[in-house]
JSON list of C-alpha atoms in Angstrom, two decimals:
[
{"chain": "A", "resi": 1, "resn": "MET", "atom": "CA", "xyz": [-10.84, 2.06, 11.19]},
{"chain": "A", "resi": 2, "resn": "TYR", "atom": "CA", "xyz": [-14.17, 2.15, 9.46]},
{"chain": "A", "resi": 3, "resn": "GLU", "atom": "CA", "xyz": [-16.51, 5.11, 9.62]},
{"chain": "A", "resi": 4, "resn": "LEU", "atom": "CA", "xyz": [-19.95, 4.14, 8.36]},
{"chain": "A", "resi": 5, "resn": "MET", "atom": "CA", "xyz": [-22.15, 6.23, 10.55]},
{"chain": "A", "resi": 6, "resn": "PRO", "atom": "CA", "xyz": [-21.45, 9.72, 11.89]},
{"chain": "A", "resi": 7, "resn": "ASN", "atom": "CA", "xyz": [-19.92, 9.71, 15.37]},
{"chain": "A", "resi": 8, "resn": "LYS", "atom": "CA", "xyz": [-19.53, 5.93, 15.36]},
{"chain": "A", "resi": 9, "resn": "ILE", "atom": "CA", "xyz": [-16.09, 4.46, 14.64]},
{"chain": "A", "resi": 10, "resn": "TYR", "atom": "CA", "xyz": [-15.69, 0.73, 14.02]},
{"chain": "A", "resi": 11, "resn": "THR", "atom": "CA", "xyz": [-12.28, -0.72, 14.80]},
{"chain": "A", "resi": 12, "resn": "HIS", "atom": "CA", "xyz": [-13.08, -4.31, 13.82]},
{"chain": "A", "resi": 13, "resn": "LYS", "atom": "CA", "xyz": [-13.50, -5.88, 10.41]},
{"chain": "A", "resi": 14, "resn": "MET", "atom": "CA", "xyz": [-17.08, -6.03, 9.27]},
{"chain": "A", "resi": 15, "resn": "SER", "atom": "CA", "xyz": [-18.73, -8.47, 6.94]},
{"chain": "A", "resi": 16, "resn": "LEU", "atom": "CA", "xyz": [-19.65, -7.36, 3.46]},
{"chain": "A", "resi": 17, "resn": "SER", "atom": "CA", "xyz": [-23.35, -7.67, 4.23]},
{"chain": "A", "resi": 18, "resn": "THR", "atom": "CA", "xyz": [-22.92, -5.37, 7.23]},
{"chain": "A", "resi": 19, "resn": "VAL", "atom": "CA", "xyz": [-21.28, -2.71, 5.09]},
{"chain": "A", "resi": 20, "resn": "ILE", "atom": "CA", "xyz": [-23.68, -3.07, 2.16]},
{"chain": "A", "resi": 21, "resn": "ASN", "atom": "CA", "xyz": [-26.76, -3.00, 4.38]},
{"chain": "A", "resi": 22, "resn": "SER", "atom": "CA", "xyz": [-25.57, 0.05, 6.28]},
{"chain": "A", "resi": 23, "resn": "PRO", "atom": "CA", "xyz": [-27.99, 3.00, 6.11]},
{"chain": "A", "resi": 24, "resn": "VAL", "atom": "CA", "xyz": [-25.12, 5.08, 4.73]},
{"chain": "A", "resi": 25, "resn": "PHE", "atom": "CA", "xyz": [-25.28, 3.15, 1.44]},
{"chain": "A", "resi": 26, "resn": "THR", "atom": "CA", "xyz": [-29.06, 2.96, 1.01]},
{"chain": "A", "resi": 27, "resn": "TRP", "atom": "CA", "xyz": [-29.09, 5.78, -1.52]},
{"chain": "A", "resi": 28, "resn": "LEU", "atom": "CA", "xyz": [-26.29, 4.19, -3.52]},
{"chain": "A", "resi": 29, "resn": "ARG", "atom": "CA", "xyz": [-28.07, 0.85, -3.85]},
{"chain": "A", "resi": 30, "resn": "SER", "atom": "CA", "xyz": [-31.06, 2.64, -5.35]},
{"chain": "A", "resi": 31, "resn": "LYS", "atom": "CA", "xyz": [-28.95, 4.62, -7.86]},
{"chain": "A", "resi": 32, "resn": "ALA", "atom": "CA", "xyz": [-26.27, 2.25, -9.12]},
{"chain": "A", "resi": 33, "resn": "PRO", "atom": "CA", "xyz": [-25.68, -1.45, -9.70]},
{"chain": "A", "resi": 34, "resn": "GLY", "atom": "CA", "xyz": [-23.32, -3.26, -7.39]},
{"chain": "A", "resi": 35, "resn": "PHE", "atom": "CA", "xyz": [-21.32, -6.45, -7.29]},
{"chain": "A", "resi": 36, "resn": "SER", "atom": "CA", "xyz": [-19.52, -8.41, -4.62]},
{"chain": "A", "resi": 37, "resn": "LEU", "atom": "CA", "xyz": [-15.83, -9.17, -4.77]},
{"chain": "A", "resi": 38, "resn": "ASN", "atom": "CA", "xyz": [-13.11, -10.53, -2.58]},
{"chain": "A", "resi": 39, "resn": "GLY", "atom": "CA", "xyz": [-11.06, -7.64, -1.21]},
{"chain": "A", "resi": 40, "resn": "ASN", "atom": "CA", "xyz": [-7.99, -9.88, -1.06]},
{"chain": "A", "resi": 41, "resn": "LYS", "atom": "CA", "xyz": [-8.05, -10.04, -4.86]},
{"chain": "A", "resi": 42, "resn": "VAL", "atom": "CA", "xyz": [-8.09, -6.26, -5.30]},
{"chain": "A", "resi": 43, "resn": "SER", "atom": "CA", "xyz": [-4.93, -4.26, -5.76]},
{"chain": "A", "resi": 44, "resn": "VAL", "atom": "CA", "xyz": [-4.91, -0.48, -5.69]},
{"chain": "A", "resi": 45, "resn": "ILE", "atom": "CA", "xyz": [-2.93, 1.19, -8.46]},
{"chain": "A", "resi": 46, "resn": "SER", "atom": "CA", "xyz": [-1.87, 4.68, -7.44]},
{"chain": "A", "resi": 47, "resn": "GLU", "atom": "CA", "xyz": [0.59, 5.65, -10.17]},
{"chain": "A", "resi": 48, "resn": "PRO", "atom": "CA", "xyz": [-0.36, 6.30, -13.80]},
{"chain": "A", "resi": 49, "resn": "SER", "atom": "CA", "xyz": [2.76, 4.51, -15.06]},
{"chain": "A", "resi": 50, "resn": "VAL", "atom": "CA", "xyz": [1.89, 1.39, -13.05]},
{"chain": "A", "resi": 51, "resn": "PHE", "atom": "CA", "xyz": [-1.69, 1.55, -14.34]},
{"chain": "A", "resi": 52, "resn": "HIS", "atom": "CA", "xyz": [-0.46, 1.74, -17.95]},
{"chain": "A", "resi": 53, "resn": "GLU", "atom": "CA", "xyz": [2.04, -1.09, -17.46]},
{"chain": "A", "resi": 54, "resn": "THR", "atom": "CA", "xyz": [-0.62, -3.28, -15.81]},
{"chain": "A", "resi": 55, "resn": "LEU", "atom": "CA", "xyz": [-3.14, -2.54, -18.55]},
{"chain": "A", "resi": 56, "resn": "LEU", "atom": "CA", "xyz": [-0.61, -3.34, -21.26]},
{"chain": "A", "resi": 57, "resn": "ASN", "atom": "CA", "xyz": [0.52, -6.59, -19.58]},
{"chain": "A", "resi": 58, "resn": "GLN", "atom": "CA", "xyz": [-3.06, -7.73, -19.06]},
{"chain": "A", "resi": 59, "resn": "CYS", "atom": "CA", "xyz": [-3.89, -6.99, -22.71]},
{"chain": "A", "resi": 60, "resn": "LEU", "atom": "CA", "xyz": [-0.83, -8.89, -23.92]},
{"chain": "A", "resi": 61, "resn": "SER", "atom": "CA", "xyz": [-1.66, -11.94, -21.79]},
{"chain": "A", "resi": 62, "resn": "SER", "atom": "CA", "xyz": [-5.33, -12.03, -22.77]},
{"chain": "A", "resi": 63, "resn": "LYS", "atom": "CA", "xyz": [-6.64, -15.16, -24.45]},
{"chain": "A", "resi": 64, "resn": "GLN", "atom": "CA", "xyz": [-9.92, -13.57, -25.54]},
{"chain": "A", "resi": 65, "resn": "ARG", "atom": "CA", "xyz": [-11.09, -10.33, -27.05]},
{"chain": "A", "resi": 66, "resn": "ILE", "atom": "CA", "xyz": [-10.62, -7.12, -25.07]},
{"chain": "A", "resi": 67, "resn": "THR", "atom": "CA", "xyz": [-12.67, -3.96, -25.42]},
{"chain": "A", "resi": 68, "resn": "LEU", "atom": "CA", "xyz": [-11.29, -0.73, -23.96]},
{"chain": "A", "resi": 69, "resn": "VAL", "atom": "CA", "xyz": [-13.73, 2.11, -23.42]},
{"chain": "A", "resi": 70, "resn": "SER", "atom": "CA", "xyz": [-12.64, 5.57, -22.40]},
{"chain": "A", "resi": 71, "resn": "LEU", "atom": "CA", "xyz": [-13.57, 9.18, -22.97]},
{"chain": "A", "resi": 72, "resn": "TYR", "atom": "CA", "xyz": [-9.97, 9.75, -24.05]},
{"chain": "A", "resi": 73, "resn": "LEU", "atom": "CA", "xyz": [-7.18, 7.24, -24.61]},
{"chain": "A", "resi": 74, "resn": "GLY", "atom": "CA", "xyz": [-4.63, 9.62, -26.09]},
{"chain": "A", "resi": 75, "resn": "THR", "atom": "CA", "xyz": [-2.53, 9.61, -29.24]},
{"chain": "A", "resi": 76, "resn": "GLY", "atom": "CA", "xyz": [1.04, 9.39, -27.93]},
{"chain": "A", "resi": 77, "resn": "ALA", "atom": "CA", "xyz": [3.61, 6.61, -27.94]},
{"chain": "A", "resi": 78, "resn": "LEU", "atom": "CA", "xyz": [2.21, 4.97, -24.78]},
{"chain": "A", "resi": 79, "resn": "GLU", "atom": "CA", "xyz": [-1.29, 4.81, -26.24]},
{"chain": "A", "resi": 80, "resn": "GLU", "atom": "CA", "xyz": [0.04, 3.33, -29.49]},
{"chain": "A", "resi": 81, "resn": "LYS", "atom": "CA", "xyz": [1.17, 0.27, -27.52]},
{"chain": "A", "resi": 82, "resn": "LEU", "atom": "CA", "xyz": [-2.40, -0.34, -26.43]}
]
């Protein structure tokens, strides 16, 4: 279910333009940049260990330069692999 507007529940899939143009997101469009993407190509990573493994594998398989930016990467054995 999708809840975009108070007291109105949507039970069907909506197009990206419908969601983006919803009044609920007007403030966000004025404050931050946005980009479109295919939701079928998005995977949610919910475990830190899976995130680290995915990050490491993607870095190892890269064919071009990678820049990692973070407030804190750490100094332990896991971070050394990065």
